[in-house]
PDB file of N, CA and C in Angstrom:
ATOM      1  N   UNK A   1       0.847  -1.188   0.000  1.00 75.00           N
ATOM      2  CA  UNK A   1       0.000   0.000   0.000  1.00 75.00           C
ATOM      3  C   UNK A   1       0.891   1.249   0.000  1.00 75.00           C
ATOM      4  N   UNK A   2       0.556   2.203  -0.840  1.00 73.00           N
ATOM      5  CA  UNK A   2       1.302   3.447  -0.968  1.00 73.00           C
ATOM      6  C   UNK A   2       0.564   4.526  -0.186  1.00 73.00           C
ATOM      7  N   UNK A   3       1.317   5.346   0.527  1.00 85.00           N
ATOM      8  CA  UNK A   3       0.676   6.369   1.351  1.00 85.00           C
ATOM      9  C   UNK A   3       0.054   7.463   0.485  1.00 85.00           C
ATOM     10  N   UNK A   4      -0.976   8.081   1.030  1.00 84.00           N
ATOM     11  CA  UNK A   4      -1.619   9.192   0.323  1.00 84.00           C
ATOM     12  C   UNK A   4      -0.654  10.355   0.155  1.00 84.00           C
ATOM     13  N   UNK A   5       0.288  10.525   1.083  1.00 90.00           N
ATOM     14  CA  UNK A   5       1.291  11.586   0.964  1.00 90.00           C
ATOM     15  C   UNK A   5       2.154  11.360  -0.284  1.00 90.00           C
ATOM     16  N   UNK A   6       2.480  10.100  -0.562  1.00 92.00           N
ATOM     17  CA  UNK A   6       3.271   9.792  -1.760  1.00 92.00           C
ATOM     18  C   UNK A   6       2.498  10.130  -3.030  1.00 92.00           C
ATOM     19  N   UNK A   7       1.219   9.862  -3.010  1.00 95.00           N
ATOM     20  CA  UNK A   7       0.386  10.196  -4.163  1.00 95.00           C
ATOM     21  C   UNK A   7       0.352  11.710  -4.351  1.00 95.00           C
ATOM     22  N   UNK A   8       0.236  12.452  -3.262  1.00 96.00           N
ATOM     23  CA  UNK A   8       0.192  13.911  -3.346  1.00 96.00           C
ATOM     24  C   UNK A   8       1.492  14.476  -3.917  1.00 96.00           C
ATOM     25  N   UNK A   9       2.627  13.886  -3.544  1.00 96.00           N
ATOM     26  CA  UNK A   9       3.915  14.321  -4.086  1.00 96.00           C
ATOM     27  C   UNK A   9       3.919  14.169  -5.602  1.00 96.00           C
ATOM     28  N   UNK A  10       3.406  13.056  -6.103  1.00 97.00           N
ATOM     29  CA  UNK A  10       3.354  12.822  -7.547  1.00 97.00           C
ATOM     30  C   UNK A  10       2.407  13.799  -8.235  1.00 97.00           C
ATOM     31  N   UNK A  11       1.264  14.042  -7.630  1.00 98.00           N
ATOM     32  CA  UNK A  11       0.302  14.999  -8.190  1.00 98.00           C
ATOM     33  C   UNK A  11       0.931  16.389  -8.263  1.00 98.00           C
ATOM     34  N   UNK A  12       1.583  16.789  -7.187  1.00 98.00           N
ATOM     35  CA  UNK A  12       2.204  18.113  -7.156  1.00 98.00           C
ATOM     36  C   UNK A  12       3.319  18.230  -8.186  1.00 98.00           C
ATOM     37  N   UNK A  13       4.130  17.189  -8.314  1.00 97.00           N
ATOM     38  CA  UNK A  13       5.205  17.217  -9.308  1.00 97.00           C
ATOM     39  C   UNK A  13       4.628  17.322 -10.718  1.00 97.00           C
ATOM     40  N   UNK A  14       3.577  16.568 -10.988  1.00 98.00           N
ATOM     41  CA  UNK A  14       2.926  16.639 -12.296  1.00 98.00           C
ATOM     42  C   UNK A  14       2.415  18.050 -12.566  1.00 98.00           C
ATOM     43  N   UNK A  15       1.760  18.625 -11.587  1.00 98.00           N
ATOM     44  CA  UNK A  15       1.229  19.988 -11.713  1.00 98.00           C
ATOM     45  C   UNK A  15       2.353  20.989 -11.986  1.00 98.00           C
ATOM     46  N   UNK A  16       3.430  20.908 -11.214  1.00 98.00           N
ATOM     47  CA  UNK A  16       4.512  21.879 -11.345  1.00 98.00           C
ATOM     48  C   UNK A  16       5.282  21.707 -12.659  1.00 98.00           C
ATOM     49  N   UNK A  17       5.478  20.483 -13.110  1.00 98.00           N
ATOM     50  CA  UNK A  17       6.097  20.298 -14.433  1.00 98.00           C
ATOM     51  C   UNK A  17       5.188  20.875 -15.523  1.00 98.00           C
ATOM     52  N   UNK A  18       3.881  20.749 -15.335  1.00 98.00           N
ATOM     53  CA  UNK A  18       2.950  21.362 -16.284  1.00 98.00           C
ATOM     54  C   UNK A  18       3.061  22.873 -16.286  1.00 98.00           C
ATOM     55  N   UNK A  19       3.226  23.465 -15.109  1.00 98.00           N
ATOM     56  CA  UNK A  19       3.430  24.919 -15.005  1.00 98.00           C
ATOM     57  C   UNK A  19       4.688  25.308 -15.767  1.00 98.00           C
ATOM     58  N   UNK A  20       5.761  24.554 -15.559  1.00 98.00           N
ATOM     59  CA  UNK A  20       7.003  24.853 -16.276  1.00 98.00           C
ATOM     60  C   UNK A  20       6.807  24.752 -17.784  1.00 98.00           C
ATOM     61  N   UNK A  21       6.105  23.717 -18.224  1.00 98.00           N
ATOM     62  CA  UNK A  21       5.856  23.545 -19.661  1.00 98.00           C
ATOM     63  C   UNK A  21       5.069  24.716 -20.225  1.00 98.00           C
ATOM     64  N   UNK A  22       4.080  25.182 -19.471  1.00 98.00           N
ATOM     65  CA  UNK A  22       3.233  26.279 -19.936  1.00 98.00           C
ATOM     66  C   UNK A  22       3.993  27.593 -20.059  1.00 98.00           C
ATOM     67  N   UNK A  23       5.088  27.735 -19.325  1.00 97.00           N
ATOM     68  CA  UNK A  23       5.817  29.006 -19.305  1.00 97.00           C
ATOM     69  C   UNK A  23       7.197  28.921 -19.948  1.00 97.00           C
ATOM     70  N   UNK A  24       7.492  27.814 -20.584  1.00 97.00           N
ATOM     71  CA  UNK A  24       8.785  27.625 -21.244  1.00 97.00           C
ATOM     72  C   UNK A  24       8.716  28.127 -22.682  1.00 97.00           C
ATOM     73  N   UNK A  25       9.678  28.982 -23.045  1.00 96.00           N
ATOM     74  CA  UNK A  25       9.684  29.544 -24.400  1.00 96.00           C
ATOM     75  C   UNK A  25      10.315  28.593 -25.425  1.00 96.00           C
ATOM     76  N   UNK A  26      11.199  27.724 -24.988  1.00 97.00           N
ATOM     77  CA  UNK A  26      11.849  26.759 -25.879  1.00 97.00           C
ATOM     78  C   UNK A  26      10.909  25.569 -26.068  1.00 97.00           C
ATOM     79  N   UNK A  27      10.412  25.354 -27.290  1.00 98.00           N
ATOM     80  CA  UNK A  27       9.453  24.261 -27.515  1.00 98.00           C
ATOM     81  C   UNK A  27       9.984  22.878 -27.125  1.00 98.00           C
ATOM     82  N   UNK A  28      11.276  22.640 -27.329  1.00 98.00           N
ATOM     83  CA  UNK A  28      11.834  21.332 -26.966  1.00 98.00           C
ATOM     84  C   UNK A  28      11.831  21.137 -25.460  1.00 98.00           C
ATOM     85  N   UNK A  29      12.207  22.176 -24.712  1.00 97.00           N
ATOM     86  CA  UNK A  29      12.191  22.077 -23.246  1.00 97.00           C
ATOM     87  C   UNK A  29      10.757  21.967 -22.741  1.00 97.00           C
ATOM     88  N   UNK A  30       9.849  22.700 -23.354  1.00 98.00           N
ATOM     89  CA  UNK A  30       8.437  22.611 -22.964  1.00 98.00           C
ATOM     90  C   UNK A  30       7.934  21.187 -23.148  1.00 98.00           C
ATOM     91  N   UNK A  31       8.347  20.537 -24.225  1.00 98.00           N
ATOM     92  CA  UNK A  31       7.941  19.158 -24.476  1.00 98.00           C
ATOM     93  C   UNK A  31       8.510  18.215 -23.419  1.00 98.00           C
ATOM     94  N   UNK A  32       9.743  18.452 -23.010  1.00 98.00           N
ATOM     95  CA  UNK A  32      10.348  17.622 -21.955  1.00 98.00           C
ATOM     96  C   UNK A  32       9.576  17.799 -20.650  1.00 98.00           C
ATOM     97  N   UNK A  33       9.261  19.047 -20.303  1.00 98.00           N
ATOM     98  CA  UNK A  33       8.499  19.299 -19.074  1.00 98.00           C
ATOM     99  C   UNK A  33       7.112  18.657 -19.150  1.00 98.00           C
ATOM    100  N   UNK A  34       6.493  18.688 -20.315  1.00 98.00           N
ATOM    101  CA  UNK A  34       5.178  18.069 -20.481  1.00 98.00           C
ATOM    102  C   UNK A  34       5.291  16.544 -20.308  1.00 98.00           C
ATOM    103  N   UNK A  35       6.351  15.962 -20.858  1.00 98.00           N
ATOM    104  CA  UNK A  35       6.565  14.524 -20.686  1.00 98.00           C
ATOM    105  C   UNK A  35       6.770  14.189 -19.209  1.00 98.00           C
ATOM    106  N   UNK A  36       7.540  15.008 -18.505  1.00 98.00           N
ATOM    107  CA  UNK A  36       7.761  14.779 -17.071  1.00 98.00           C
ATOM    108  C   UNK A  36       6.440  14.875 -16.315  1.00 98.00           C
ATOM    109  N   UNK A  37       5.611  15.836 -16.682  1.00 98.00           N
ATOM    110  CA  UNK A  37       4.303  15.984 -16.056  1.00 98.00           C
ATOM    111  C   UNK A  37       3.473  14.718 -16.267  1.00 98.00           C
ATOM    112  N   UNK A  38       3.480  14.205 -17.482  1.00 98.00           N
ATOM    113  CA  UNK A  38       2.722  12.989 -17.796  1.00 98.00           C
ATOM    114  C   UNK A  38       3.254  11.781 -17.018  1.00 98.00           C
ATOM    115  N   UNK A  39       4.566  11.683 -16.886  1.00 98.00           N
ATOM    116  CA  UNK A  39       5.175  10.576 -16.148  1.00 98.00           C
ATOM    117  C   UNK A  39       4.759  10.627 -14.678  1.00 98.00           C
ATOM    118  N   UNK A  40       4.844  11.820 -14.082  1.00 97.00           N
ATOM    119  CA  UNK A  40       4.471  11.959 -12.671  1.00 97.00           C
ATOM    120  C   UNK A  40       2.984  11.654 -12.458  1.00 97.00           C
ATOM    121  N   UNK A  41       2.153  12.080 -13.395  1.00 98.00           N
ATOM    122  CA  UNK A  41       0.722  11.762 -13.303  1.00 98.00           C
ATOM    123  C   UNK A  41       0.514  10.247 -13.391  1.00 98.00           C
ATOM    124  N   UNK A  42       1.269   9.617 -14.265  1.00 97.00           N
ATOM    125  CA  UNK A  42       1.192   8.158 -14.372  1.00 97.00           C
ATOM    126  C   UNK A  42       1.570   7.467 -13.070  1.00 97.00           C
ATOM    127  N   UNK A  43       2.597   7.997 -12.400  1.00 96.00           N
ATOM    128  CA  UNK A  43       2.975   7.439 -11.096  1.00 96.00           C
ATOM    129  C   UNK A  43       1.822   7.583 -10.107  1.00 96.00           C
ATOM    130  N   UNK A  44       1.211   8.762 -10.069  1.00 97.00           N
ATOM    131  CA  UNK A  44       0.098   9.002  -9.142  1.00 97.00           C
ATOM    132  C   UNK A  44      -1.049   8.038  -9.423  1.00 97.00           C
ATOM    133  N   UNK A  45      -1.370   7.846 -10.698  1.00 97.00           N
ATOM    134  CA  UNK A  45      -2.459   6.936 -11.053  1.00 97.00           C
ATOM    135  C   UNK A  45      -2.128   5.488 -10.684  1.00 97.00           C
ATOM    136  N   UNK A  46      -0.867   5.096 -10.866  1.00 96.00           N
ATOM    137  CA  UNK A  46      -0.454   3.739 -10.494  1.00 96.00           C
ATOM    138  C   UNK A  46      -0.568   3.549  -8.982  1.00 96.00           C
ATOM    139  N   UNK A  47      -0.157   4.558  -8.224  1.00 95.00           N
ATOM    140  CA  UNK A  47      -0.261   4.472  -6.763  1.00 95.00           C
ATOM    141  C   UNK A  47      -1.722   4.392  -6.323  1.00 95.00           C
ATOM    142  N   UNK A  48      -2.580   5.164  -6.993  1.00 95.00           N
ATOM    143  CA  UNK A  48      -4.010   5.084  -6.676  1.00 95.00           C
ATOM    144  C   UNK A  48      -4.526   3.669  -6.904  1.00 95.00           C
ATOM    145  N   UNK A  49      -4.159   3.110  -8.033  1.00 94.00           N
ATOM    146  CA  UNK A  49      -4.605   1.768  -8.388  1.00 94.00           C
ATOM    147  C   UNK A  49      -4.143   0.745  -7.345  1.00 94.00           C
ATOM    148  N   UNK A  50      -2.893   0.881  -6.882  1.00 93.00           N
ATOM    149  CA  UNK A  50      -2.374  -0.030  -5.861  1.00 93.00           C
ATOM    150  C   UNK A  50      -3.168   0.063  -4.566  1.00 93.00           C
ATOM    151  N   UNK A  51      -3.800   1.210  -4.350  1.00 92.00           N
ATOM    152  CA  UNK A  51      -4.605   1.413  -3.151  1.00 92.00           C
ATOM    153  C   UNK A  51      -6.089   1.143  -3.400  1.00 92.00           C
ATOM    154  N   UNK A  52      -6.410   0.576  -4.559  1.00 93.00           N
ATOM    155  CA  UNK A  52      -7.792   0.257  -4.870  1.00 93.00           C
ATOM    156  C   UNK A  52      -8.645   1.487  -5.155  1.00 93.00           C
ATOM    157  N   UNK A  53      -8.005   2.574  -5.570  1.00 92.00           N
ATOM    158  CA  UNK A  53      -8.709   3.818  -5.869  1.00 92.00           C
ATOM    159  C   UNK A  53      -8.705   4.057  -7.371  1.00 92.00           C
ATOM    160  N   UNK A  54      -9.580   4.939  -7.825  1.00 92.00           N
ATOM    161  CA  UNK A  54      -9.669   5.243  -9.251  1.00 92.00           C
ATOM    162  C   UNK A  54      -9.147   6.651  -9.529  1.00 92.00           C
ATOM    163  N   UNK A  55      -9.091   6.976 -10.805  1.00 93.00           N
ATOM    164  CA  UNK A  55      -8.639   8.312 -11.222  1.00 93.00           C
ATOM    165  C   UNK A  55      -9.518   9.408 -10.613  1.00 93.00           C
ATOM    166  N   UNK A  56     -10.771   9.088 -10.340  1.00 94.00           N
ATOM    167  CA  UNK A  56     -11.671  10.059  -9.711  1.00 94.00           C
ATOM    168  C   UNK A  56     -11.211  10.454  -8.315  1.00 94.00           C
ATOM    169  N   UNK A  57     -10.373   9.624  -7.703  1.00 93.00           N
ATOM    170  CA  UNK A  57      -9.861   9.886  -6.363  1.00 93.00           C
ATOM    171  C   UNK A  57      -8.560  10.688  -6.378  1.00 93.00           C
ATOM    172  N   UNK A  58      -8.079  11.041  -7.562  1.00 95.00           N
ATOM    173  CA  UNK A  58      -6.831  11.796  -7.676  1.00 95.00           C
ATOM    174  C   UNK A  58      -6.996  13.154  -6.991  1.00 95.00           C
ATOM    175  N   UNK A  59      -6.138  13.465  -6.013  1.00 96.00           N
ATOM    176  CA  UNK A  59      -6.286  14.749  -5.330  1.00 96.00           C
ATOM    177  C   UNK A  59      -5.859  15.907  -6.219  1.00 96.00           C
ATOM    178  N   UNK A  60      -6.339  17.080  -5.884  1.00 98.00           N
ATOM    179  CA  UNK A  60      -5.921  18.304  -6.569  1.00 98.00           C
ATOM    180  C   UNK A  60      -4.514  18.666  -6.101  1.00 98.00           C
ATOM    181  N   UNK A  61      -3.824  19.532  -6.850  1.00 98.00           N
ATOM    182  CA  UNK A  61      -2.529  20.001  -6.356  1.00 98.00           C
ATOM    183  C   UNK A  61      -2.691  20.630  -4.967  1.00 98.00           C
ATOM    184  N   UNK A  62      -1.689  20.416  -4.144  1.00 98.00           N
ATOM    185  CA  UNK A  62      -1.735  20.921  -2.774  1.00 98.00           C
ATOM    186  C   UNK A  62      -1.594  22.443  -2.734  1.00 98.00           C
ATOM    187  N   UNK A  63      -1.888  22.986  -1.583  1.00 98.00           N
ATOM    188  CA  UNK A  63      -1.683  24.427  -1.367  1.00 98.00           C
ATOM    189  C   UNK A  63      -0.210  24.778  -1.579  1.00 98.00           C
ATOM    190  N   UNK A  64       0.685  23.901  -1.126  1.00 97.00           N
ATOM    191  CA  UNK A  64       2.122  24.134  -1.310  1.00 97.00           C
ATOM    192  C   UNK A  64       2.453  24.271  -2.800  1.00 97.00           C
ATOM    193  N   UNK A  65       1.917  23.392  -3.630  1.00 98.00           N
ATOM    194  CA  UNK A  65       2.190  23.442  -5.070  1.00 98.00           C
ATOM    195  C   UNK A  65       1.641  24.724  -5.684  1.00 98.00           C
ATOM    196  N   UNK A  66       0.464  25.137  -5.248  1.00 98.00           N
ATOM    197  CA  UNK A  66      -0.122  26.374  -5.786  1.00 98.00           C
ATOM    198  C   UNK A  66       0.668  27.599  -5.336  1.00 98.00           C
ATOM    199  N   UNK A  67       1.196  27.572  -4.115  1.00 98.00           N
ATOM    200  CA  UNK A  67       2.045  28.672  -3.645  1.00 98.00           C
ATOM    201  C   UNK A  67       3.342  28.707  -4.452  1.00 98.00           C
ATOM    202  N   UNK A  68       3.907  27.534  -4.734  1.00 97.00           N
ATOM    203  CA  UNK A  68       5.111  27.486  -5.567  1.00 97.00           C
ATOM    204  C   UNK A  68       4.841  28.039  -6.962  1.00 97.00           C
ATOM    205  N   UNK A  69       3.671  27.763  -7.494  1.00 98.00           N
ATOM    206  CA  UNK A  69       3.296  28.330  -8.794  1.00 98.00           C
ATOM    207  C   UNK A  69       3.299  29.858  -8.706  1.00 98.00           C
ATOM    208  N   UNK A  70       2.732  30.388  -7.648  1.00 97.00           N
ATOM    209  CA  UNK A  70       2.671  31.839  -7.461  1.00 97.00           C
ATOM    210  C   UNK A  70       4.084  32.411  -7.298  1.00 97.00           C
ATOM    211  N   UNK A  71       4.928  31.729  -6.509  1.00 97.00           N
ATOM    212  CA  UNK A  71       6.313  32.182  -6.332  1.00 97.00           C
ATOM    213  C   UNK A  71       7.035  32.175  -7.673  1.00 97.00           C
ATOM    214  N   UNK A  72       6.805  31.146  -8.472  1.00 96.00           N
ATOM    215  CA  UNK A  72       7.414  31.092  -9.803  1.00 96.00           C
ATOM    216  C   UNK A  72       6.993  32.266 -10.661  1.00 96.00           C
ATOM    217  N   UNK A  73       5.744  32.655 -10.558  1.00 96.00           N
ATOM    218  CA  UNK A  73       5.255  33.812 -11.304  1.00 96.00           C
ATOM    219  C   UNK A  73       5.982  35.082 -10.875  1.00 96.00           C
ATOM    220  N   UNK A  74       6.257  35.203  -9.599  1.00 96.00           N
ATOM    221  CA  UNK A  74       6.917  36.404  -9.063  1.00 96.00           C
ATOM    222  C   UNK A  74       8.431  36.363  -9.272  1.00 96.00           C
ATOM    223  N   UNK A  75       9.066  35.263  -8.902  1.00 95.00           N
ATOM    224  CA  UNK A  75      10.534  35.179  -8.898  1.00 95.00           C
ATOM    225  C   UNK A  75      11.124  34.544 -10.148  1.00 95.00           C
ATOM    226  N   UNK A  76      10.296  33.923 -10.942  1.00 95.00           N
ATOM    227  CA  UNK A  76      10.779  33.214 -12.120  1.00 95.00           C
ATOM    228  C   UNK A  76      10.578  31.719 -11.950  1.00 95.00           C
ATOM    229  N   UNK A  77      10.308  31.065 -13.038  1.00 94.00           N
ATOM    230  CA  UNK A  77       9.945  29.652 -12.996  1.00 94.00           C
ATOM    231  C   UNK A  77      11.143  28.735 -12.760  1.00 94.00           C
ATOM    232  N   UNK A  78      12.364  29.270 -12.860  1.00 94.00           N
ATOM    233  CA  UNK A  78      13.537  28.469 -12.511  1.00 94.00           C
ATOM    234  C   UNK A  78      13.493  28.074 -11.042  1.00 94.00           C
ATOM    235  N   UNK A  79      12.850  28.881 -10.223  1.00 94.00           N
ATOM    236  CA  UNK A  79      12.710  28.558  -8.802  1.00 94.00           C
ATOM    237  C   UNK A  79      11.963  27.228  -8.640  1.00 94.00           C
ATOM    238  N   UNK A  80      10.888  27.060  -9.412  1.00 96.00           N
ATOM    239  CA  UNK A  80      10.110  25.825  -9.343  1.00 96.00           C
ATOM    240  C   UNK A  80      10.969  24.632  -9.758  1.00 96.00           C
ATOM    241  N   UNK A  81      11.759  24.809 -10.803  1.00 94.00           N
ATOM    242  CA  UNK A  81      12.621  23.723 -11.261  1.00 94.00           C
ATOM    243  C   UNK A  81      13.568  23.302 -10.152  1.00 94.00           C
ATOM    244  N   UNK A  82      14.129  24.260  -9.437  1.00 92.00           N
ATOM    245  CA  UNK A  82      15.019  23.947  -8.324  1.00 92.00           C
ATOM    246  C   UNK A  82      14.321  23.130  -7.252  1.00 92.00           C
ATOM    247  N   UNK A  83      13.091  23.492  -6.939  1.00 93.00           N
ATOM    248  CA  UNK A  83      12.314  22.748  -5.936  1.00 93.00           C
ATOM    249  C   UNK A  83      12.063  21.325  -6.429  1.00 93.00           C
ATOM    250  N   UNK A  84      11.709  21.178  -7.699  1.00 93.00           N
ATOM    251  CA  UNK A  84      11.456  19.836  -8.244  1.00 93.00           C
ATOM    252  C   UNK A  84      12.718  18.979  -8.225  1.00 93.00           C
ATOM    253  N   UNK A  85      13.838  19.576  -8.523  1.00 91.00           N
ATOM    254  CA  UNK A  85      15.095  18.810  -8.501  1.00 91.00           C
ATOM    255  C   UNK A  85      15.439  18.363  -7.091  1.00 91.00           C
ATOM    256  N   UNK A  86      15.086  19.164  -6.095  1.00 89.00           N
ATOM    257  CA  UNK A  86      15.296  18.778  -4.693  1.00 89.00           C
ATOM    258  C   UNK A  86      14.360  17.649  -4.274  1.00 89.00           C
ATOM    259  N   UNK A  87      13.195  17.579  -4.917  1.00 79.00           N
ATOM    260  CA  UNK A  87      12.214  16.558  -4.581  1.00 79.00           C
ATOM    261  C   UNK A  87      12.648  15.225  -5.132  1.00 79.00           C
TER     262      UNK A  87
END
């Protein structure tokens, strides 16, 4: 059984990679970020399945992830990338 906290980490990573993709000017880098977002979402869905849950049970991005999105808007999206690399 995978903890709900682990699922939330995957959801947040997927969300934040999507934010990076949406704000990346280089199309190739945007595509890489989009692929990373899809991979993290896939991890979250696999963890849900292991817990007998469905995609409908996928949590929304956490408050922390939304605050990081806001910080990225203010300070630059490289900040978000740094946080993701630490994760």
